Coordinates of C-alpha atoms in Angstrom, one line a residue:
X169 CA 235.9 138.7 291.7
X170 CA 238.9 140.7 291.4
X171 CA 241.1 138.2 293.7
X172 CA 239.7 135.3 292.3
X173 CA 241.3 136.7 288.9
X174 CA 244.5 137.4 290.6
X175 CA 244.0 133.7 291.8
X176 CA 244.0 132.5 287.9
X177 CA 246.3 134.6 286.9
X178 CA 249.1 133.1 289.4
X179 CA 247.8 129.3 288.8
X180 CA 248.6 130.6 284.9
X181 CA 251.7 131.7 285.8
X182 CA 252.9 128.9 287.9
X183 CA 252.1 126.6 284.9
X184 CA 254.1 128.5 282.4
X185 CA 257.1 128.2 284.9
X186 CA 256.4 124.6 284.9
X187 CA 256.5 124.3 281.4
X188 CA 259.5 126.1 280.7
X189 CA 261.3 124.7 283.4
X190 CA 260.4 121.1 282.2
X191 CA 262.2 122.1 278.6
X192 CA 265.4 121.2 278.5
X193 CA 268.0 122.8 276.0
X194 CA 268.6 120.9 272.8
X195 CA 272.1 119.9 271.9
X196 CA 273.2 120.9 268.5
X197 CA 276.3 119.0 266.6
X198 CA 277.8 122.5 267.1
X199 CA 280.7 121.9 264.4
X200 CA 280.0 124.7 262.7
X201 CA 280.3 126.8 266.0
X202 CA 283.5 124.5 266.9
X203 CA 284.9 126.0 263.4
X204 CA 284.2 129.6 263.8
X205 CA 286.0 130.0 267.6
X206 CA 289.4 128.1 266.5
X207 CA 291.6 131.0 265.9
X208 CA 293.8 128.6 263.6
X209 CA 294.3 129.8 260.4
X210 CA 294.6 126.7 258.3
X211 CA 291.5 125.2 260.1
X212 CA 289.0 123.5 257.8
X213 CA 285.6 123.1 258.2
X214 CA 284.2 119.6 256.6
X215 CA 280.5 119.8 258.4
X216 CA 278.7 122.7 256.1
X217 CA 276.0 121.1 253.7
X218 CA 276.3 123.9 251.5
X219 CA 278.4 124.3 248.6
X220 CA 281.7 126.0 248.6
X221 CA 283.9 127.3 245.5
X222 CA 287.3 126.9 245.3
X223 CA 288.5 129.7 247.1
X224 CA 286.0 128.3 249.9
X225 CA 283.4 130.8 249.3
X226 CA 279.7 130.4 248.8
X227 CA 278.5 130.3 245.5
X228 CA 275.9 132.1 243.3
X229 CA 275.0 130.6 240.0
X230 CA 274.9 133.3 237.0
X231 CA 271.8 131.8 235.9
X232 CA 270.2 132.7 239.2
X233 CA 271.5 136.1 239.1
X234 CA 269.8 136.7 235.6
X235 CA 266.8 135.2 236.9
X236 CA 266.7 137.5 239.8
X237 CA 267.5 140.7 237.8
X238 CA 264.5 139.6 234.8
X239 CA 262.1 139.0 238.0
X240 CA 262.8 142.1 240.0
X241 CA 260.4 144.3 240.1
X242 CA 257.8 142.3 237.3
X243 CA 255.8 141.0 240.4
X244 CA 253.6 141.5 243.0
X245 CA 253.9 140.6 246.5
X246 CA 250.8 139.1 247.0
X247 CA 250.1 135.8 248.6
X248 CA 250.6 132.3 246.5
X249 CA 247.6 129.7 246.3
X250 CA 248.1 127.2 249.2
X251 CA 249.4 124.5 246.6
X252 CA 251.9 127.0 245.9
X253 CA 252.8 128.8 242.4
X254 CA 251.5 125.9 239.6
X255 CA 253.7 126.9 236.7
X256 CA 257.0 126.5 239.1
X257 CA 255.4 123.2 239.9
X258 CA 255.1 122.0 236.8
X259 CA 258.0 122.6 235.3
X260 CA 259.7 121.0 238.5
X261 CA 258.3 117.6 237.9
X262 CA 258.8 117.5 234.3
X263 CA 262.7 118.1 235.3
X264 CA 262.4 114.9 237.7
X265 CA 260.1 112.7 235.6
X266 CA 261.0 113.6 232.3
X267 CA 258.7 116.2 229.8
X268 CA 257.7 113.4 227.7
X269 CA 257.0 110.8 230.7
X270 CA 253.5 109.4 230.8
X271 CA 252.5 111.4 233.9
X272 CA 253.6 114.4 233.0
X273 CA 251.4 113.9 229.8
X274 CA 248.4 112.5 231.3
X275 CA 248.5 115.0 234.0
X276 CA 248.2 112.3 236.7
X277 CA 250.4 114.2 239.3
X278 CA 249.3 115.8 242.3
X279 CA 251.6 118.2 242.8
X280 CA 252.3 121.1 245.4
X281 CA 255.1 123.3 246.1
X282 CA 256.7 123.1 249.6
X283 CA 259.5 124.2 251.8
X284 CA 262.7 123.1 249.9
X285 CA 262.8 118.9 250.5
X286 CA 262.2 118.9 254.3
X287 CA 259.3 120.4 253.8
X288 CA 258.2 117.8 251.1
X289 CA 259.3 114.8 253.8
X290 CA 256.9 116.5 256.3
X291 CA 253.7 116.9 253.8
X292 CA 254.4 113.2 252.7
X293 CA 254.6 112.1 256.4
X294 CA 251.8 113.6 257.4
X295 CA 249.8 112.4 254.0
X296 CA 251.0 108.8 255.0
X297 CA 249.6 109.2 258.6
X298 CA 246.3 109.9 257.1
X299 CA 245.9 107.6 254.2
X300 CA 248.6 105.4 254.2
X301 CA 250.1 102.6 256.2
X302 CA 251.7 104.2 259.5
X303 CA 255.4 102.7 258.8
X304 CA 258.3 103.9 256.5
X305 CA 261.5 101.9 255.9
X306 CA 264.7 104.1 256.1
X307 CA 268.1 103.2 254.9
X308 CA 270.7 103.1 257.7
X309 CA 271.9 105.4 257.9
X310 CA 270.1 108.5 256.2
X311 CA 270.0 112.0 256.8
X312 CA 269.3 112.6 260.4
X313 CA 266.7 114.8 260.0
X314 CA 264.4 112.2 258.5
X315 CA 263.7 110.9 261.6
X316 CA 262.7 113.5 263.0
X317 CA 260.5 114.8 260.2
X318 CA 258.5 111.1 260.3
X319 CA 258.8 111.1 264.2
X320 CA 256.9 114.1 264.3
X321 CA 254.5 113.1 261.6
X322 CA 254.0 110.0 264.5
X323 CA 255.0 107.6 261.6
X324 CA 257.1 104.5 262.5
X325 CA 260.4 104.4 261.3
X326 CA 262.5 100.8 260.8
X327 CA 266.1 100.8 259.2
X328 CA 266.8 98.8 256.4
X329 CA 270.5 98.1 255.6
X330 CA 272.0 100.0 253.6
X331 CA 275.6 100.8 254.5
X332 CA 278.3 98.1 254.4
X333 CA 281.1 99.3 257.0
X334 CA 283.2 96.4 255.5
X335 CA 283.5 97.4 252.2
X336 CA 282.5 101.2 252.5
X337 CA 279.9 100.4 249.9
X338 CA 276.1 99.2 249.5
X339 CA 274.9 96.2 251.5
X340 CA 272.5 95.6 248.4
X341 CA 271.9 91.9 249.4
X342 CA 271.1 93.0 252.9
X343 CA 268.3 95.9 251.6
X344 CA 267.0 93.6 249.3
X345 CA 266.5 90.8 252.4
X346 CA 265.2 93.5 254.7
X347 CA 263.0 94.9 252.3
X348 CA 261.8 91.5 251.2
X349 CA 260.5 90.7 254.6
X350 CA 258.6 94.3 254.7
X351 CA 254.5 94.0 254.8
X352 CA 253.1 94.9 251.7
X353 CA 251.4 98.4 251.5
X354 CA 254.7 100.1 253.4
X355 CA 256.7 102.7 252.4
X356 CA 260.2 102.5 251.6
X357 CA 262.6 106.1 252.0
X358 CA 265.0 106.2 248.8
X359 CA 267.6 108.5 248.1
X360 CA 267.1 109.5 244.4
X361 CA 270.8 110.1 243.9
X362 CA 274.0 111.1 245.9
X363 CA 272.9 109.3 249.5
X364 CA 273.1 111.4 252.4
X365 CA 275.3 110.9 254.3
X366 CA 277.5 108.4 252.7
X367 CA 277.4 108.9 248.8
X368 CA 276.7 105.3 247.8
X369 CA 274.3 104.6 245.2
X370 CA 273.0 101.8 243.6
X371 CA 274.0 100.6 240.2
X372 CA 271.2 101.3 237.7
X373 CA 270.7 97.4 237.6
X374 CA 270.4 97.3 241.2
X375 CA 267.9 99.8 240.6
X376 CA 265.5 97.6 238.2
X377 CA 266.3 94.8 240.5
X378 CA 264.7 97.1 243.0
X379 CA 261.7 98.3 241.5
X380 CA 261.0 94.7 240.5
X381 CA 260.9 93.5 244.3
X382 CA 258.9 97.1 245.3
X383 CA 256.5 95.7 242.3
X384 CA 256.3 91.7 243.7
X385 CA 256.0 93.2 247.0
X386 CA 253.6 96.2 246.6
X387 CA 256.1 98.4 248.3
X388 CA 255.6 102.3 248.2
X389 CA 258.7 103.9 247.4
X390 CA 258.7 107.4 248.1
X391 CA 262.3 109.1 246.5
X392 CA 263.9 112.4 248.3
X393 CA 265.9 114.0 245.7
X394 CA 267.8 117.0 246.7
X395 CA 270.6 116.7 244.4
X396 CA 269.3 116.4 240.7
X397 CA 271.9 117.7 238.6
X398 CA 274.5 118.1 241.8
X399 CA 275.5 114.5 242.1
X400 CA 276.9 113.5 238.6
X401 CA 276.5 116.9 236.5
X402 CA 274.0 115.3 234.5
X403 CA 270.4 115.8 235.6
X404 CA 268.8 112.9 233.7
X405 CA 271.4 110.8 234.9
X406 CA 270.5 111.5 238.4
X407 CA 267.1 111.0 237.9
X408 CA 267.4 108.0 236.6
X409 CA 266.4 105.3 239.8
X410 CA 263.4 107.5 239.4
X411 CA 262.3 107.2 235.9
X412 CA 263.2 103.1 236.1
X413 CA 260.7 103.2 238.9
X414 CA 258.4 105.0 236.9
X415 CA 258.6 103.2 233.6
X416 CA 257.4 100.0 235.4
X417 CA 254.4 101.6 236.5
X418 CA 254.9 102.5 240.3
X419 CA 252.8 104.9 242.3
X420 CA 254.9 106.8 243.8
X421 CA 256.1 109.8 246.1
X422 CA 259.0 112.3 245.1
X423 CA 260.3 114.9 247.5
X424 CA 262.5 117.7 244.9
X425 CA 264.8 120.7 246.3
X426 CA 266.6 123.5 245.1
X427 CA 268.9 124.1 247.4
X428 CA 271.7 122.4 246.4
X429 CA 271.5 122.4 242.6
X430 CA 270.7 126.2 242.0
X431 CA 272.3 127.3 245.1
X432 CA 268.9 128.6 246.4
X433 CA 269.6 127.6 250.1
X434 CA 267.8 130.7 251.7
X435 CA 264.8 130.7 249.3
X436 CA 263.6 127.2 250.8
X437 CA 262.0 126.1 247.1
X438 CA 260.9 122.7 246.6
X439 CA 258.3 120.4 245.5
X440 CA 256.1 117.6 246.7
X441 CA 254.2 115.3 244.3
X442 CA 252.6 111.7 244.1
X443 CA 251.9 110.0 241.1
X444 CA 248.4 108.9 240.2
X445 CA 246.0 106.7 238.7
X446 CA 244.0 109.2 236.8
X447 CA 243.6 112.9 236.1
X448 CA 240.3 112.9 238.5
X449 CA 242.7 111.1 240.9
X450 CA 245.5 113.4 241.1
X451 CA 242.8 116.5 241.4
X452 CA 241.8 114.4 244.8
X453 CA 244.8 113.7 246.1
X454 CA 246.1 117.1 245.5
X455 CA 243.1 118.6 246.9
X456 CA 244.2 116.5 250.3
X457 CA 247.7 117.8 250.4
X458 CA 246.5 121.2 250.4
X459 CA 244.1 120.2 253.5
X460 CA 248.1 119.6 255.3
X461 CA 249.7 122.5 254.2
X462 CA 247.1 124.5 255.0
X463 CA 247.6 124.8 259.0
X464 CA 251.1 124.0 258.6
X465 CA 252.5 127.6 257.0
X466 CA 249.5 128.6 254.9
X467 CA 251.2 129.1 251.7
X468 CA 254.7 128.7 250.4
X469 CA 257.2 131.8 249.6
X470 CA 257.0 133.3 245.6
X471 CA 260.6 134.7 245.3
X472 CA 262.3 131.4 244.9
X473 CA 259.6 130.0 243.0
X474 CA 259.8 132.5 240.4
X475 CA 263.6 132.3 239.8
X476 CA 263.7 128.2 239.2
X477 CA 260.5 128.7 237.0
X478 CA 262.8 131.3 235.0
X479 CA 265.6 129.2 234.7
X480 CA 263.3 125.5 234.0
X481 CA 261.5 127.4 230.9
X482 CA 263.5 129.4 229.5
X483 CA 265.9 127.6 226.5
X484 CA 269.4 130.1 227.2
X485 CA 269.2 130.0 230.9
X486 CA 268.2 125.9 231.4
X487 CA 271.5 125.7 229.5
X488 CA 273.5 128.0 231.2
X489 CA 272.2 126.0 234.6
X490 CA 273.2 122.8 233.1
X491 CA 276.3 124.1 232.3
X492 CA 277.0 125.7 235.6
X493 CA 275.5 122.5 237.8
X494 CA 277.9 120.4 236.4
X495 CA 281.0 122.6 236.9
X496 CA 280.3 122.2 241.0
X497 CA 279.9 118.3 240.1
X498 CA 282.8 118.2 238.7
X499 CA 284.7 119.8 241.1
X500 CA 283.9 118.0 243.9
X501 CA 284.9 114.8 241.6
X502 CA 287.9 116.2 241.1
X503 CA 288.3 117.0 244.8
X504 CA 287.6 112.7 245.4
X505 CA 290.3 112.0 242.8
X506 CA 292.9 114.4 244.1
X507 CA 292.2 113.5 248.2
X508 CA 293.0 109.7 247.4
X509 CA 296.2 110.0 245.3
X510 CA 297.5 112.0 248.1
X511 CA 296.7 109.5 250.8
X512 CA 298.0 106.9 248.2
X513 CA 300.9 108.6 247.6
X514 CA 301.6 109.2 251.3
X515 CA 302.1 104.7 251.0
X516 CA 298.8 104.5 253.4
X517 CA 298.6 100.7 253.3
X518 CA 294.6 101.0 253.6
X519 CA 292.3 101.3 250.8
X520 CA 290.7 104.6 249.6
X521 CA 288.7 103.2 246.3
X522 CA 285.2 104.2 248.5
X523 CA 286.4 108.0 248.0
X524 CA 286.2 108.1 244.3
X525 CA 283.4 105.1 244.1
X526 CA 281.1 107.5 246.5
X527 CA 279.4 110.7 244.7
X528 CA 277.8 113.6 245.9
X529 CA 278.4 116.8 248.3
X530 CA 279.0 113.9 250.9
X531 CA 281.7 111.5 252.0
X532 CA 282.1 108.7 254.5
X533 CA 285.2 107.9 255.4
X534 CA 284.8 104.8 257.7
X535 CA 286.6 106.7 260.5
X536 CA 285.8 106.6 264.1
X537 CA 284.7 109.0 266.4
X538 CA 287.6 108.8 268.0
X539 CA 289.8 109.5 265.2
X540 CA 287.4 112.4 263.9
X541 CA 288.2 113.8 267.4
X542 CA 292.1 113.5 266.6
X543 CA 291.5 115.1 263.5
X544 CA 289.5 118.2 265.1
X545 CA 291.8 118.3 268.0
X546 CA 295.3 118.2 266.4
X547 CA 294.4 119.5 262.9
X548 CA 291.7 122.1 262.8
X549 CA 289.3 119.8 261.0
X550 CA 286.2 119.8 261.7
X551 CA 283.4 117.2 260.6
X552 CA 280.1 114.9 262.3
X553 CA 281.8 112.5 264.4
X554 CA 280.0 109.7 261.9
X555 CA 283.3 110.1 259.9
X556 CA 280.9 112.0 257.1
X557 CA 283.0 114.9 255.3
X558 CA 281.5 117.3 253.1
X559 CA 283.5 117.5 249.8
X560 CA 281.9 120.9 249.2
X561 CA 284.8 122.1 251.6
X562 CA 287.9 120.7 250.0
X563 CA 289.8 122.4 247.3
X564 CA 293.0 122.3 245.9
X565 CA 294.3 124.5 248.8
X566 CA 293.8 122.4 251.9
X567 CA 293.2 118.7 250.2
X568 CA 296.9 117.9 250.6
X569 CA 296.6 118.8 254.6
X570 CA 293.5 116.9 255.2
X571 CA 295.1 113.9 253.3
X572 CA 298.5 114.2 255.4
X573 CA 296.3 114.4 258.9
X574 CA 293.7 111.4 257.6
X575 CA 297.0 109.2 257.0
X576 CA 298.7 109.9 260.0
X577 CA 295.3 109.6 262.5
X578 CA 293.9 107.2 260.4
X579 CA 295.7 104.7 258.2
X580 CA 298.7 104.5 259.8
X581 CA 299.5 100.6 260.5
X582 CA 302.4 99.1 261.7
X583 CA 303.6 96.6 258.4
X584 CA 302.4 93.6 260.6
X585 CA 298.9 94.9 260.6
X586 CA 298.8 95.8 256.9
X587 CA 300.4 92.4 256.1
X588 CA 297.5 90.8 258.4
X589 CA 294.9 93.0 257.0
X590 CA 295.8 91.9 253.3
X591 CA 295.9 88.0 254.0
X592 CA 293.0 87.8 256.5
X593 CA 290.2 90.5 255.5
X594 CA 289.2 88.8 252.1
X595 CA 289.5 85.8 253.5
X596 CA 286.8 86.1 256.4
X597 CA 284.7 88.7 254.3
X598 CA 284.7 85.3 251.7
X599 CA 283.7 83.5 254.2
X600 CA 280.8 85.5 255.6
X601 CA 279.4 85.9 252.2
X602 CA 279.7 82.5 251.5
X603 CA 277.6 82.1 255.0
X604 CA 274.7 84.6 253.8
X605 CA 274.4 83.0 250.4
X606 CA 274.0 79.4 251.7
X607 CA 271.6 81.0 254.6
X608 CA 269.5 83.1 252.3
X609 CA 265.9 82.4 251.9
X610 CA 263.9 83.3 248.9
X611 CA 261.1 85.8 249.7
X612 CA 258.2 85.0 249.6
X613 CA 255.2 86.5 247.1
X614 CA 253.0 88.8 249.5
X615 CA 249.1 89.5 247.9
X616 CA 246.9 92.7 248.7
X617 CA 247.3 96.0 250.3
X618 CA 250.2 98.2 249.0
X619 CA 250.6 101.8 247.3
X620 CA 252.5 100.8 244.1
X621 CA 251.0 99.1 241.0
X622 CA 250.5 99.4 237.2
X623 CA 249.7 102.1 235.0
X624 CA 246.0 102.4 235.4
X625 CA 245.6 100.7 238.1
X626 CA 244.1 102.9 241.0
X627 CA 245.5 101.2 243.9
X628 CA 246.2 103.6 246.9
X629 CA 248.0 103.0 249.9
X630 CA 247.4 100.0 252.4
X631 CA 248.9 97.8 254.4
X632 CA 250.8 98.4 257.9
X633 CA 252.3 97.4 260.7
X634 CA 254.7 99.1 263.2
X635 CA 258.1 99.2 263.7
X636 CA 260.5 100.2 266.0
X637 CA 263.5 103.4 265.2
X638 CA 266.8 102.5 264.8
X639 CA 269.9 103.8 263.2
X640 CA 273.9 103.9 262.6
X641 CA 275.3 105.1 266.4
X642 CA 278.5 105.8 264.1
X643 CA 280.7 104.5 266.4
X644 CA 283.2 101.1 264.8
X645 CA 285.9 99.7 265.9
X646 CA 289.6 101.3 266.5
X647 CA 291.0 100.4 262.6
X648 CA 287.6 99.0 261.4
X649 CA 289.4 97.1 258.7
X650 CA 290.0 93.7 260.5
X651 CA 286.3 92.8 261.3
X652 CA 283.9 92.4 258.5
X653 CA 281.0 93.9 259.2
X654 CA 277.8 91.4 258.3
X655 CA 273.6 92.2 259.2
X656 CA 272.6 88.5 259.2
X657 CA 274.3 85.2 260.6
X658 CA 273.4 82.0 260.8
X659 CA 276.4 79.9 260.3
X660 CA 277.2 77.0 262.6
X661 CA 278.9 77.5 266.2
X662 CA 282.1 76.1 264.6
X663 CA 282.3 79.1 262.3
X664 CA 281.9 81.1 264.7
X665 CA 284.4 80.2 267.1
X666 CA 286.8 80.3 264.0
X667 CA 285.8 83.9 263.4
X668 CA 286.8 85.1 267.0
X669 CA 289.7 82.8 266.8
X670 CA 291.4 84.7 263.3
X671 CA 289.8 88.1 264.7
X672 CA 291.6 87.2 268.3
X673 CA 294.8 86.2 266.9
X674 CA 295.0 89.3 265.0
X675 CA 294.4 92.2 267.4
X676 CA 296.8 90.0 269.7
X677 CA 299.5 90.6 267.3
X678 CA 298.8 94.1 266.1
X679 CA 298.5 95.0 269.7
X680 CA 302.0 92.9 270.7
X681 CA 303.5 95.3 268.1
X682 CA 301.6 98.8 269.4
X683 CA 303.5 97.7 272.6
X684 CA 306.7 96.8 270.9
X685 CA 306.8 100.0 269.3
X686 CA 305.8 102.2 272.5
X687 CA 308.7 100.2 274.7
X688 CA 311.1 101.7 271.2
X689 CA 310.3 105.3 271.5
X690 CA 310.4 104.9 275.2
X691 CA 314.0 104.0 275.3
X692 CA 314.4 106.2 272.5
X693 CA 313.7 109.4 274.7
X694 CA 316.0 107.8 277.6
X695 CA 319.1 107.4 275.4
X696 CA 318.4 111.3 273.9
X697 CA 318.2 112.2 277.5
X698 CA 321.4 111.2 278.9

């Protein structure tokens, strides 16, 4: 008996080696880390998601600190209800939906509290799974970590375009196409305000556009919204894609977070709800979600809870929030202003409009890997090699540096390529535009199934279909100026070869000049060497 244990407990063993051995390390973006071992002292790190001040410090509201010092010690320790601490909730979706909205009166929301906004993605991914179709439509690109978050929830993800590398701005005509096509019943992934990771947001008529198609196409949209308040300084102007959706009578899903807004990174505060048909309806569905979160972590933390609940219902300190929110907005506005009149003032022949047109913590650039690895390499600066900077860690003491290194690794052009850029860019982009408008097909009117519909109706969820991941590798082209960048083609094959032809001619002569230029500092050096 005894060796026959023995036996087991070495077959156990063996299989725990096994399995460790089989797990292989993850690799982390590590920029962070990259930042922290450069002894430099004018390094800059451009990677952190977390707000900075201008000093580059991290920064703690005084409304949070007065909600802390009226909560200490007023509370006990004990363990929330699974759905998480119901006054906090409620005054969390009347910030998003609006006190006077009709589901915030007609108490058809099921609503629980959750770990900041990734834990909201995971309880809404894991209610899709269960009652809902098994596919979500992301924009391309989105915050990395939504992949994972529906991966793991072993729901579908298919990109949607969202990005326009051309023009540094929304490919609206190529979401709306995309979208068009989707089967009805699927959810769609929308960035409430102040996209992650490249700051473009639709124009509020591009938003009504939007609902309308979600509406002829019984889409679900489900909104992550982690910067209410953070993106413009003006929290019903950030919720407003939102409350157009919800004036038109969607059902819908809204994923809320703390972290940014009120600074509340470490207290992981958020909120998960989904708007219902009915009182009875939202008691169901609420009921459901606290099913998930039950196995998941039990019950959410009270500490964080209890100072955003402070703060949302109390007159002095909702003001002094407001107040304080929109001083980081506008800093980091003021941080896109002053970054492109110092690389326009530096005579960089490319254009920097998307700086200033983008809003939010984040920035895309529409640099290259390559050149982000210049910028780490030669300058200290450190950022995801997507080109994505974090505003949050520029300031009036290091904006003039990054804007000096950015011109010289990338928007420096000889004047042949800016003169080419200028006469041949519009031109083609014209053209290509010109292509998809003549090649466009109205969509089509898709009946049954879907997850969004009127006020009153009770439709849930339904629909399907797979689809396959995809995403933004973040890699483009050297310059990334001279080739418009298009989702859909069908022009003839003489367009085409006209395309390659211009694009052809021109990399033929910027590259005659690169080699023109390197043969002149070549003979430079001789002649200072004799």
């Amino acid at each position: 008996m005894e060796e026959r244990k023995q036996q087991q407990q070495q077959l156990t063993l063996k299989s725990l080696q096994l399995a460790v051995a089989s797990c292989l390390p993850v690799v982390e973006g590590g920029v962070t880390e990259k930042y922290l071992a450069d002894p430099n002292p004018e390094k800059i790190n451009l990677g952190v998601g977390a707000y900075r001040d201008d000093e580059g410090n991290p920064y703690v509201l005084k409304s949070v600190r007065e909600a802390e010092r009226r909560v200490a010690g007023t509370k006990f320790m004990e363990y929330l209800p699974i759905a998480g601490l119901r006054p906090f909730c409620e005054s969390s979706v009347a910030l998003a939906y609006g006190a006077d909205s009709w589901p915030v009166k007609n108490k058809t929301i099921a609503m629980v509290q959750s770990l900041s906004g990734t834990g909201a993605c995971r309880l809404f991914g894991e209610f899709q799974r269960r009652f809902m179709c098994g596919q979500v439509y992301v924009p391309d690109p989105t915050w990395s970590n939504h992949l994972n978050i529906f991966r793991d929830a072993n729901i579908h993800t298919t990109p949607y375009p969202y990005y326009h590398k051309g023009t540094r701005g929304l490919d609206f005509e190529g979401m709306c196409h995309t979208l068009g096509k989707a089967p009805p019943g699927s959810a769609v992934l929308l960035h409430a305000c102040a996209h992650n990771p490249t700051g473009v947001d639709p124009t509020p008529d591009q938003w009504a556009e939007l609902s309308r198609l979600f509406y002829d196409h019984r889409l679900f949209p489900f909104f992550d919204m982690a910067y209410q308040g953070f993106a413009s300084g003006d929290c019903d102007r950030d919720a407003l894609a939102l409350r157009i959706f919800l004036e038109d009578g969607h059902r819908l899903g809204l994923a809320q977070s703390y972290a940014k807004n009120m600074g509340l990174y470490g207290q992981r505060v958020g909120c998960f709800s989904l708007i219902c048909g009915s009182k009875a309806q939202a008691e169901s569905v609420e009921s459901q979600i606290k099913a998930i979160a039950r196995p998941q972590y039990s019950s959410p933390p009270l500490h964080g809870a209890l100072l955003v609940h402070t703060i949302l219902t109390d007159d002095d300190l909702k003001t002094q929030w407001f107040g304080e929110v929109k001083e980081m907005a506008d800093r980091i506005i003021h941080m896109r202003a002053l970054l492109r009149k110092h690389l326009e003032d530096l005579g960089s022949p490319l254009p920097w409009n998307h700086i200033t047109d983008q809003i939010g913590m984040f920035c895309y650039t529409g640099i290259s890997p390559e050149q982000v690895d210049e910028l780490t390499g030669k300058h200290s600066i450190y950022l995801t090699r997507n080109g994505r900077i974090s505003m949050a860690g520029v300031n009036t003491r290091n904006v003039e540096r990054l804007a000096r290194a950015l011109h010289k690794e990338a928007a420096v052009q000889t004047p042949l390529e800016a003169q080419l850029q200028r006469a041949l860019v519009p031109h083609w982009r014209e053209v290509l535009e010109e292509q998809y408008r003549r090649s466009e097909e109205p969509p089509t009117s898709n009946d049954g199934g879907g997850g969004s519909g009127r006020r009153g109706d009770d439709n849930g969820g339904g629909g399907g279909g797979g689809g396959g991941g995809g995403g933004d590798d973040g890699h483009s082209h050297r310059r990334g100026y001279f080739t418009p960048d298009f989702y859909w083609w069908n022009g003839s094959l003489w367009d085409v070869m006209c395309w390659l032809l211009g694009t052809m001619v021109v990399w033929v002569a910027a590259g005659a000049m690169q080699v023109e230029e390197q043969s002149s500092q070549s003979r430079g050096r001789r002649a200072s060497g004799k």
